[in-house]
Amino acid sequence: MRRSSRFSIGAAAFGLFVLSPALAQDASLPDGPSTQGNVSVTVYNGGTSLVQDIRRLAIASGTSRIEFPDVSAQIQPETVSFSAEGATIVEQNFDYDLLTPGKLMEKAVGETITLIRTNPATGAETRERAKVLSVNQGVVVQIGNRIEVLRDDGLPVRAVFDKVPENLRARPTLSITVDSQRAGQRDAAIRYLTGGLGWSADYVALFDEAKGSIDVQGWVTLSNSSGTTYRNADTLLVAGNPQGASGFGNRRGNIRSAGTETANRERLGDYYLYPVGRTTIADRQTKQINFLDVQGVPAMRAYEYRVGWLASMSEPQSADTVVKFSSSKSGGLGDALPAGAVRFYQRDQRGSPQFIGENSIGHTPMGSALALKTGEAFDVKVKSIVVERKRLSSSKWQTSMRYELTNARDGAVTIDLMQSGLDFGWTDTRIVTESQKSERRNSDAVVWAVNVPANGSAEVTATFETRY
């Protein structure tokens, strides 16, 4: 479609994009009003979203083409469905070649444009007609009998175009060819999956070690990089990862025991739903919405250290600092927790909250016991030593280990000391002797809960027997 008004851009850098007042009011251009109708957006954790848009359109009788501007620039065309009373779809196309200064110059190859140069000293303008020959690694034009390269040297040069190429769109546009039994106004609905929209949960936890509690706020962080703004969209967030939608998945190692309580939230199959309501999700925008605010949840600091199989250390290593709490209804957060990052703060002696570490969780059912590492302890150390390793037979080995634990804090601490690597699939490793009773956490690891006195040390010894 030919336009009588002209476009002007900085020719060398493609940086200046000027619209005439008439075109700036055109609804098909980025600054014009949205053509979306009643929009609903369902956003999943992994960046895949479902958009449903119902528009009131005049549809002609017989075969005609309907255009849907303002769809997502990351639409998955193969997922589009269309419905309108008395109309059937014949063909659909997604036009994603968007109008930009660079694209406008590329489409002008072989065409004639106007170059406007401004004298920096006098401000006088001169105009020349130029044929665009190439835009590969720069713009090459022919002016009369000479060939010129437009350089990005900061000199005031503008390129003016006579028209907008028909195959360039100011907005991402879905065009659908339909066969209608009648003419008239009616609702036309499109539904599609798109990338570029995503959400995650972010948690802020204020830890009070003296009281043995945490205050937790949960925020939904919703982001939009799909290339389109969704105005006044009925927004629904889904906590879960449908097949084909990547996401946080399971953050292994942070759930000590999975909960068995049902949260008081809307569900869709095996997913929890978090309705946001009507809101505008602007392109390139990140917004946060509060969904959890709980005070005084029981919590405690703990220490853990995992020793790899046959790990003999030359020097002590710091134990992991862990915060333990629950998501249960009684004595916990009382909610199912969508996947996201948990950031911990603690007040210093002046009463100011200070950041002490962060970790992440997967989708966590209500009633779960959680242990999140926040960092490594300064004053609590562990050293493992292989004391002796000997062959008992062609298929049996015996390994003697010693674990030295030290505590420079002015209060006693308990360290959950884990020896892992007991099961490689083709081996069977068992404890023959140990200086204190361990707990077999799984086939691969045992754990000792070792009490280390204030400003003191403790020692654990164990002998393992391995069959190959």
Coordinates of C-alpha atoms in Angstrom, one line a residue:
M1 CA 0.0 0.0 0.0
R2 CA 1.5 3.3 -1.0
R3 CA 1.7 6.2 1.4
S4 CA 2.0 9.8 0.3
S5 CA 3.8 11.1 3.3
R6 CA 7.6 10.5 3.7
F7 CA 9.8 8.9 6.2
S8 CA 13.2 10.4 7.3
I9 CA 16.1 8.6 9.0
G10 CA 19.7 9.3 9.8
A11 CA 21.2 7.6 6.7
A12 CA 24.5 6.5 8.1
A13 CA 23.7 5.3 11.6
F14 CA 20.1 4.4 11.0
G15 CA 19.5 6.2 14.3
L16 CA 17.0 9.0 13.7
F17 CA 13.4 7.9 12.8
V18 CA 11.1 10.8 12.2
L19 CA 7.4 10.5 11.3
S20 CA 5.2 13.2 9.8
P21 CA 2.3 14.2 12.0
A22 CA -0.2 12.5 9.7
L23 CA 1.6 9.1 9.9
A24 CA 2.2 9.4 13.6
Q25 CA -1.6 9.3 14.2
D26 CA -2.0 6.1 12.0
A27 CA -3.3 3.2 14.2
S28 CA -1.0 0.8 12.3
L29 CA 2.2 2.5 13.6
P30 CA 3.8 1.8 17.0
D31 CA 2.6 5.0 18.7
G32 CA -1.0 4.5 17.6
P33 CA -3.8 2.9 19.6
S34 CA -3.8 -0.8 20.1
T35 CA -6.0 -3.0 17.9
Q36 CA -6.2 -5.8 20.4
G37 CA -9.6 -6.7 21.8
N38 CA -10.5 -8.7 24.9
V39 CA -7.1 -10.2 25.7
S40 CA -6.3 -13.0 28.1
V41 CA -2.7 -14.1 28.9
T42 CA -1.7 -17.3 30.7
V43 CA 2.0 -17.2 31.6
Y44 CA 4.0 -20.3 32.5
N45 CA 7.3 -20.4 34.4
G46 CA 9.5 -21.4 31.5
G47 CA 8.8 -18.5 29.1
T48 CA 5.9 -20.1 27.1
S49 CA 2.6 -18.3 27.3
L50 CA -0.9 -18.7 25.9
V51 CA -2.5 -15.5 24.4
Q52 CA -6.2 -15.4 23.6
D53 CA -7.5 -12.3 21.8
I54 CA -11.2 -11.7 20.9
R55 CA -11.8 -8.8 18.5
R56 CA -15.0 -7.4 17.0
L57 CA -14.5 -7.3 13.2
A58 CA -16.4 -6.7 10.0
I59 CA -16.0 -9.9 7.9
A60 CA -17.0 -9.8 4.2
S61 CA -18.9 -12.6 2.6
G62 CA -16.9 -15.2 0.6
T63 CA -13.1 -15.3 0.7
S64 CA -11.3 -12.4 2.4
R65 CA -8.2 -11.6 4.4
I66 CA -8.4 -10.5 8.0
E67 CA -5.4 -8.9 9.7
F68 CA -4.6 -9.1 13.4
P69 CA -1.9 -6.5 14.2
D70 CA -0.4 -6.3 17.7
V71 CA 0.2 -10.0 18.1
S72 CA 3.3 -11.2 19.8
A73 CA 6.5 -10.8 17.8
Q74 CA 7.5 -14.3 19.1
I75 CA 4.3 -16.0 18.2
Q76 CA 4.5 -19.7 17.3
P77 CA 2.5 -19.6 14.1
E78 CA 1.9 -23.4 14.1
T79 CA -0.1 -23.0 17.4
V80 CA -2.5 -20.4 16.1
S81 CA -6.2 -21.3 16.2
F82 CA -9.0 -19.0 14.8
S83 CA -12.7 -19.0 15.3
A84 CA -15.6 -16.8 14.1
E85 CA -19.2 -17.6 13.6
G86 CA -20.0 -18.7 10.1
A87 CA -16.4 -18.5 8.9
T88 CA -13.7 -21.1 8.2
I89 CA -10.0 -20.6 7.9
V90 CA -8.3 -21.1 4.5
E91 CA -4.8 -19.8 5.1
Q92 CA -2.8 -17.9 7.7
N93 CA 0.5 -15.9 7.5
F94 CA 2.6 -14.2 10.2
D95 CA 4.4 -11.1 9.0
Y96 CA 7.3 -10.5 11.3
D97 CA 9.5 -8.3 9.1
L98 CA 9.1 -5.2 11.2
L99 CA 9.5 -1.6 10.2
T100 CA 12.9 -0.3 11.6
P101 CA 15.4 2.2 10.2
G102 CA 17.7 -0.5 9.2
K103 CA 15.0 -2.6 7.5
L104 CA 13.7 0.5 5.7
M105 CA 17.1 1.1 4.2
E106 CA 17.5 -2.6 3.2
K107 CA 14.2 -2.6 1.4
A108 CA 15.2 0.6 -0.5
V109 CA 18.0 -1.2 -2.4
G110 CA 17.4 -0.4 -6.0
E111 CA 15.1 2.5 -5.2
T112 CA 15.7 6.2 -5.2
I113 CA 15.6 8.2 -2.0
T114 CA 16.4 11.8 -1.0
L115 CA 19.5 12.8 0.9
I116 CA 19.3 16.0 3.0
R117 CA 22.6 17.4 4.1
T118 CA 22.9 20.3 6.6
N119 CA 25.9 22.7 6.6
P120 CA 27.1 22.8 10.2
A121 CA 28.3 26.3 9.9
T122 CA 25.3 28.0 8.2
G123 CA 22.5 25.5 8.8
A124 CA 21.6 25.5 5.1
E125 CA 20.1 22.3 3.6
T126 CA 20.9 20.7 0.3
R127 CA 18.9 17.9 -1.3
E128 CA 20.0 15.2 -3.7
R129 CA 18.3 12.2 -5.2
A130 CA 20.3 9.1 -4.6
K131 CA 19.8 5.5 -5.7
V132 CA 20.5 2.9 -3.0
L133 CA 23.0 0.3 -4.4
S134 CA 23.9 -1.7 -1.2
V135 CA 23.6 -1.8 2.5
N136 CA 26.2 -4.5 3.2
Q137 CA 28.5 -3.3 5.9
G138 CA 27.5 0.3 5.1
V139 CA 25.2 2.2 2.7
V140 CA 26.4 2.7 -0.9
V141 CA 24.4 5.1 -3.1
Q142 CA 24.7 6.5 -6.6
I143 CA 24.3 10.3 -6.9
G144 CA 24.3 11.3 -10.6
N145 CA 27.5 9.8 -12.0
R146 CA 29.3 9.3 -8.7
I147 CA 29.2 6.4 -6.2
E148 CA 29.2 7.5 -2.5
V149 CA 29.4 5.6 0.8
L150 CA 27.4 7.2 3.6
R151 CA 29.7 7.2 6.6
D152 CA 28.7 7.2 10.3
D153 CA 30.9 10.3 11.0
G154 CA 28.3 12.4 12.9
L155 CA 27.7 14.8 10.0
P156 CA 24.1 15.9 9.7
V157 CA 22.7 13.8 6.9
R158 CA 19.1 12.4 6.6
A159 CA 17.6 10.0 4.2
V160 CA 14.0 10.6 3.1
F161 CA 11.9 7.7 1.7
D162 CA 8.9 8.2 -0.6
K163 CA 6.9 5.3 0.8
V164 CA 6.8 2.4 3.3
P165 CA 7.5 -1.0 1.5
E166 CA 4.3 -3.2 1.5
N167 CA 6.2 -6.1 3.1
L168 CA 7.3 -4.1 6.2
R169 CA 5.0 -4.0 9.2
A170 CA 5.0 -1.4 11.9
R171 CA 3.7 -4.1 14.3
P172 CA 3.8 -7.9 14.3
T173 CA 0.8 -8.9 12.2
L174 CA -1.1 -12.2 11.8
S175 CA -3.1 -12.3 8.5
I176 CA -5.8 -15.0 8.1
T177 CA -7.7 -15.8 4.9
V178 CA -11.2 -16.9 5.7
D179 CA -14.3 -18.2 3.8
S180 CA -17.4 -16.6 5.4
Q181 CA -21.0 -17.6 4.7
R182 CA -22.2 -14.1 5.3
A183 CA -21.1 -10.5 5.8
G184 CA -21.3 -8.5 9.0
Q185 CA -19.8 -7.6 12.3
R186 CA -19.0 -10.5 14.7
D187 CA -16.5 -11.7 17.3
A188 CA -13.3 -13.2 15.9
A189 CA -11.0 -15.0 18.3
I190 CA -7.4 -16.1 17.9
R191 CA -5.4 -18.2 20.3
Y192 CA -1.6 -18.9 20.1
L193 CA 1.5 -19.8 22.1
T194 CA 4.3 -17.4 22.3
G195 CA 7.8 -16.9 23.8
G196 CA 9.0 -13.8 25.5
L197 CA 6.7 -13.8 28.5
G198 CA 7.7 -15.4 31.7
W199 CA 7.4 -15.3 35.5
S200 CA 9.1 -16.6 38.5
A201 CA 8.7 -16.2 42.2
D202 CA 11.1 -14.1 44.3
Y203 CA 11.2 -14.4 48.1
V204 CA 12.6 -12.0 50.6
A205 CA 13.3 -13.6 54.0
L206 CA 14.4 -11.7 57.1
F207 CA 16.0 -14.1 59.5
D208 CA 16.0 -13.5 63.2
E209 CA 18.4 -16.0 64.8
A210 CA 17.7 -14.9 68.3
K211 CA 14.0 -15.5 68.0
G212 CA 14.5 -18.5 65.7
S213 CA 12.2 -17.2 63.0
I214 CA 11.9 -15.7 59.6
D215 CA 9.6 -13.1 58.0
V216 CA 8.9 -14.0 54.3
Q217 CA 7.5 -12.0 51.5
G218 CA 6.8 -13.6 48.2
W219 CA 6.7 -11.7 44.9
V220 CA 5.7 -12.7 41.4
T221 CA 8.2 -11.2 38.9
L222 CA 6.5 -11.0 35.5
S223 CA 8.6 -10.0 32.5
N224 CA 7.7 -9.3 28.9
S225 CA 10.2 -9.3 26.0
S226 CA 7.8 -10.6 23.4
G227 CA 7.9 -7.4 21.3
T228 CA 4.3 -6.5 22.0
T229 CA 2.3 -4.8 24.8
Y230 CA -0.8 -6.6 26.1
R231 CA -3.2 -3.9 27.2
N232 CA -5.6 -4.5 30.0
A233 CA -5.0 -8.2 29.7
D234 CA -6.7 -10.7 32.0
T235 CA -3.5 -12.3 33.3
L236 CA -3.2 -15.7 34.9
L237 CA 0.1 -17.3 36.1
V238 CA 0.6 -21.0 36.2
A239 CA 3.1 -22.6 38.6
G240 CA 4.3 -25.7 36.9
N241 CA 6.1 -26.9 33.8
P242 CA 3.9 -28.3 31.1
Q243 CA 5.8 -30.7 28.7
G244 CA 7.6 -28.5 26.2
A245 CA 7.8 -25.5 28.5
S246 CA 11.2 -25.2 30.2
G247 CA 11.4 -23.7 33.6
F248 CA 13.1 -23.9 37.0
G249 CA 12.4 -27.6 37.3
N250 CA 13.4 -29.2 40.6
R251 CA 16.2 -27.5 42.6
R252 CA 17.6 -30.7 44.0
G253 CA 19.1 -30.7 47.4
N254 CA 16.9 -28.0 49.1
I255 CA 13.9 -30.1 50.0
R256 CA 14.7 -32.4 52.9
S257 CA 11.2 -34.0 52.8
A258 CA 8.3 -33.3 50.4
G259 CA 5.1 -32.0 51.9
T260 CA 1.7 -33.8 51.8
E261 CA -0.6 -30.8 52.5
T262 CA -3.0 -29.3 49.9
A263 CA -2.7 -25.5 49.5
N264 CA -5.8 -23.4 49.4
R265 CA -5.2 -22.2 45.8
E266 CA -6.9 -22.7 42.5
R267 CA -5.6 -25.7 40.5
L268 CA -5.5 -26.7 36.9
G269 CA -4.7 -30.4 36.8
D270 CA -1.4 -30.7 38.5
Y271 CA -0.6 -27.0 38.4
Y272 CA -1.4 -24.1 40.8
L273 CA -2.9 -21.0 39.4
Y274 CA -2.2 -17.4 40.5
P275 CA -4.8 -15.0 39.0
V276 CA -3.4 -11.5 38.6
G277 CA -6.6 -9.9 37.1
R278 CA -6.6 -7.1 34.5
T279 CA -3.3 -5.5 34.0
T280 CA -1.2 -4.0 31.2
I281 CA 2.0 -6.0 30.5
A282 CA 4.2 -3.5 28.6
D283 CA 6.9 -4.7 26.2
R284 CA 10.3 -4.7 27.8
Q285 CA 8.7 -4.4 31.2
T286 CA 9.3 -6.3 34.5
K287 CA 6.6 -5.9 37.2
Q288 CA 6.3 -7.5 40.6
I289 CA 3.1 -8.5 42.4
N290 CA 3.0 -9.6 46.1
F291 CA 1.4 -13.1 46.8
L292 CA 2.9 -14.1 50.2
D293 CA 3.5 -12.2 53.4
V294 CA 4.1 -14.2 56.6
Q295 CA 5.8 -13.2 59.8
G296 CA 7.4 -15.3 62.6
V297 CA 7.9 -18.5 60.8
P298 CA 10.0 -21.0 62.9
A299 CA 13.5 -21.2 61.4
M300 CA 17.0 -22.1 62.5
R301 CA 20.6 -21.8 61.4
A302 CA 22.4 -25.1 60.7
Y303 CA 25.7 -26.4 59.3
E304 CA 26.2 -29.1 56.7
Y305 CA 29.2 -30.5 54.9
R306 CA 29.3 -33.2 52.2
V307 CA 32.5 -35.3 51.8
G308 CA 33.1 -37.0 48.5
W309 CA 34.2 -40.6 48.4
L310 CA 37.9 -41.0 49.3
A311 CA 38.3 -37.3 49.8
S312 CA 41.5 -36.7 51.8
M313 CA 42.0 -32.9 52.4
S314 CA 45.3 -31.1 52.9
E315 CA 43.5 -28.3 54.8
P316 CA 40.1 -27.8 56.5
Q317 CA 37.2 -26.5 54.4
S318 CA 34.3 -24.3 55.5
A319 CA 31.0 -25.9 56.3
D320 CA 27.9 -24.8 54.5
T321 CA 25.6 -22.3 56.4
V322 CA 22.0 -23.4 56.0
V323 CA 18.6 -22.0 57.1
K324 CA 16.0 -24.6 57.8
F325 CA 12.2 -23.9 57.8
S326 CA 9.0 -25.4 56.7
S327 CA 6.2 -24.6 54.3
S328 CA 3.6 -26.4 56.4
K329 CA 0.3 -24.8 57.4
S330 CA 1.1 -25.4 61.1
G331 CA 4.5 -24.0 62.1
G332 CA 5.5 -22.9 58.6
L333 CA 4.8 -20.7 55.6
G334 CA 1.4 -22.3 55.0
D335 CA 1.5 -22.3 51.3
A336 CA 2.7 -24.1 48.2
L337 CA 5.8 -22.3 46.9
P338 CA 6.4 -21.6 43.2
A339 CA 9.9 -22.0 41.9
G340 CA 12.2 -19.0 42.4
A341 CA 15.0 -17.4 44.3
V342 CA 15.0 -17.0 48.1
R343 CA 17.1 -14.1 49.4
F344 CA 18.0 -14.0 53.1
Y345 CA 18.6 -10.9 55.2
Q346 CA 19.6 -10.5 58.9
R347 CA 19.8 -7.5 61.1
D348 CA 23.3 -6.4 62.3
Q349 CA 23.9 -5.0 65.8
R350 CA 22.7 -1.6 64.6
G351 CA 19.4 -3.1 63.6
S352 CA 20.0 -2.7 59.8
P353 CA 19.0 -5.6 57.6
Q354 CA 22.1 -7.0 55.8
F355 CA 22.1 -9.6 52.9
I356 CA 23.5 -12.9 54.0
G357 CA 22.9 -15.1 51.0
E358 CA 20.5 -16.6 48.5
N359 CA 19.4 -19.9 47.0
S360 CA 16.6 -21.2 44.8
I361 CA 13.8 -23.7 45.2
G362 CA 11.8 -25.7 42.7
H363 CA 8.0 -26.0 42.9
T364 CA 7.5 -27.0 46.5
P365 CA 4.3 -28.5 48.0
M366 CA 2.9 -27.2 51.2
G367 CA 4.2 -29.1 54.3
S368 CA 7.8 -29.5 52.9
A369 CA 10.9 -29.3 55.1
L370 CA 13.4 -27.0 53.5
A371 CA 17.2 -26.4 54.1
L372 CA 18.7 -23.7 51.9
K373 CA 22.4 -23.0 51.8
T374 CA 23.1 -19.3 52.2
G375 CA 26.9 -19.4 52.2
E376 CA 30.0 -20.9 53.8
A377 CA 30.8 -20.5 57.5
F378 CA 33.8 -18.4 58.5
D379 CA 34.4 -20.2 61.8
V380 CA 33.2 -23.7 61.3
K381 CA 35.6 -26.1 59.4
V382 CA 35.7 -29.7 58.4
K383 CA 38.7 -31.8 57.3
S384 CA 38.4 -35.4 56.1
I385 CA 41.4 -37.8 56.0
V386 CA 41.8 -41.2 54.4
V387 CA 43.7 -43.0 57.3
E388 CA 44.1 -46.4 55.6
R389 CA 42.9 -48.2 52.5
K390 CA 43.6 -51.8 52.0
R391 CA 42.5 -54.7 49.8
L392 CA 40.8 -57.6 51.7
S393 CA 40.2 -59.7 48.6
S394 CA 40.0 -59.5 44.8
S395 CA 36.5 -57.9 45.2
K396 CA 36.6 -56.3 48.6
W397 CA 38.3 -53.1 50.0
Q398 CA 38.4 -51.6 53.4
T399 CA 38.7 -47.8 54.0
S400 CA 39.3 -46.1 57.3
M401 CA 38.3 -42.4 57.5
R402 CA 38.8 -39.7 60.1
Y403 CA 36.8 -36.4 60.1
E404 CA 38.1 -33.4 62.1
L405 CA 35.5 -30.7 62.9
T406 CA 36.4 -27.3 64.5
N407 CA 34.3 -24.4 65.8
A408 CA 35.7 -20.9 66.5
R409 CA 32.3 -19.5 67.5
D410 CA 31.5 -18.7 71.1
G411 CA 28.5 -21.1 71.1
A412 CA 28.2 -24.9 70.4
V413 CA 27.1 -25.9 66.8
T414 CA 25.8 -29.1 65.3
I415 CA 27.2 -30.1 61.9
D416 CA 25.4 -32.5 59.7
L417 CA 28.4 -34.4 58.2
M418 CA 27.6 -36.4 55.1
Q419 CA 29.8 -39.0 53.6
S420 CA 28.7 -39.6 50.0
G421 CA 29.8 -41.9 47.2
L422 CA 28.8 -45.1 48.8
D423 CA 26.8 -46.4 45.8
F424 CA 28.3 -46.2 42.3
G425 CA 25.8 -48.7 40.8
W426 CA 28.4 -51.5 40.6
T427 CA 29.6 -51.3 44.2
D428 CA 28.2 -52.0 47.7
T429 CA 29.7 -49.9 50.5
R430 CA 28.8 -50.4 54.2
I431 CA 29.9 -49.1 57.5
V432 CA 31.8 -51.7 59.6
T433 CA 32.7 -49.5 62.6
E434 CA 31.9 -45.8 63.5
S435 CA 32.7 -43.7 66.6
Q436 CA 29.1 -42.3 66.7
K437 CA 25.8 -43.6 65.2
S438 CA 25.1 -42.4 61.7
E439 CA 21.9 -42.2 59.7
R440 CA 21.7 -43.7 56.3
R441 CA 20.1 -40.9 54.2
N442 CA 19.9 -43.0 51.0
S443 CA 21.9 -45.7 49.2
D444 CA 24.7 -43.2 48.4
A445 CA 25.2 -41.4 51.7
V446 CA 25.3 -41.5 55.5
V447 CA 25.0 -38.5 57.9
W448 CA 26.4 -37.9 61.3
A449 CA 24.9 -35.1 63.4
V450 CA 28.1 -34.0 65.2
N451 CA 28.0 -31.6 68.1
V452 CA 31.0 -29.3 68.3
P453 CA 31.5 -27.3 71.5
A454 CA 32.1 -23.6 71.6
N455 CA 35.7 -22.7 70.7
G456 CA 36.4 -26.4 70.4
S457 CA 36.7 -29.4 68.1
A458 CA 35.2 -32.9 67.6
E459 CA 36.2 -36.0 65.7
V460 CA 34.4 -38.8 63.9
T461 CA 36.0 -42.0 62.7
A462 CA 34.5 -44.7 60.5
T463 CA 35.6 -47.8 58.6
F464 CA 33.9 -48.7 55.3
E465 CA 33.9 -52.0 53.5
T466 CA 33.3 -51.9 49.7
R467 CA 32.4 -54.9 47.4
Y468 CA 33.0 -54.5 43.7

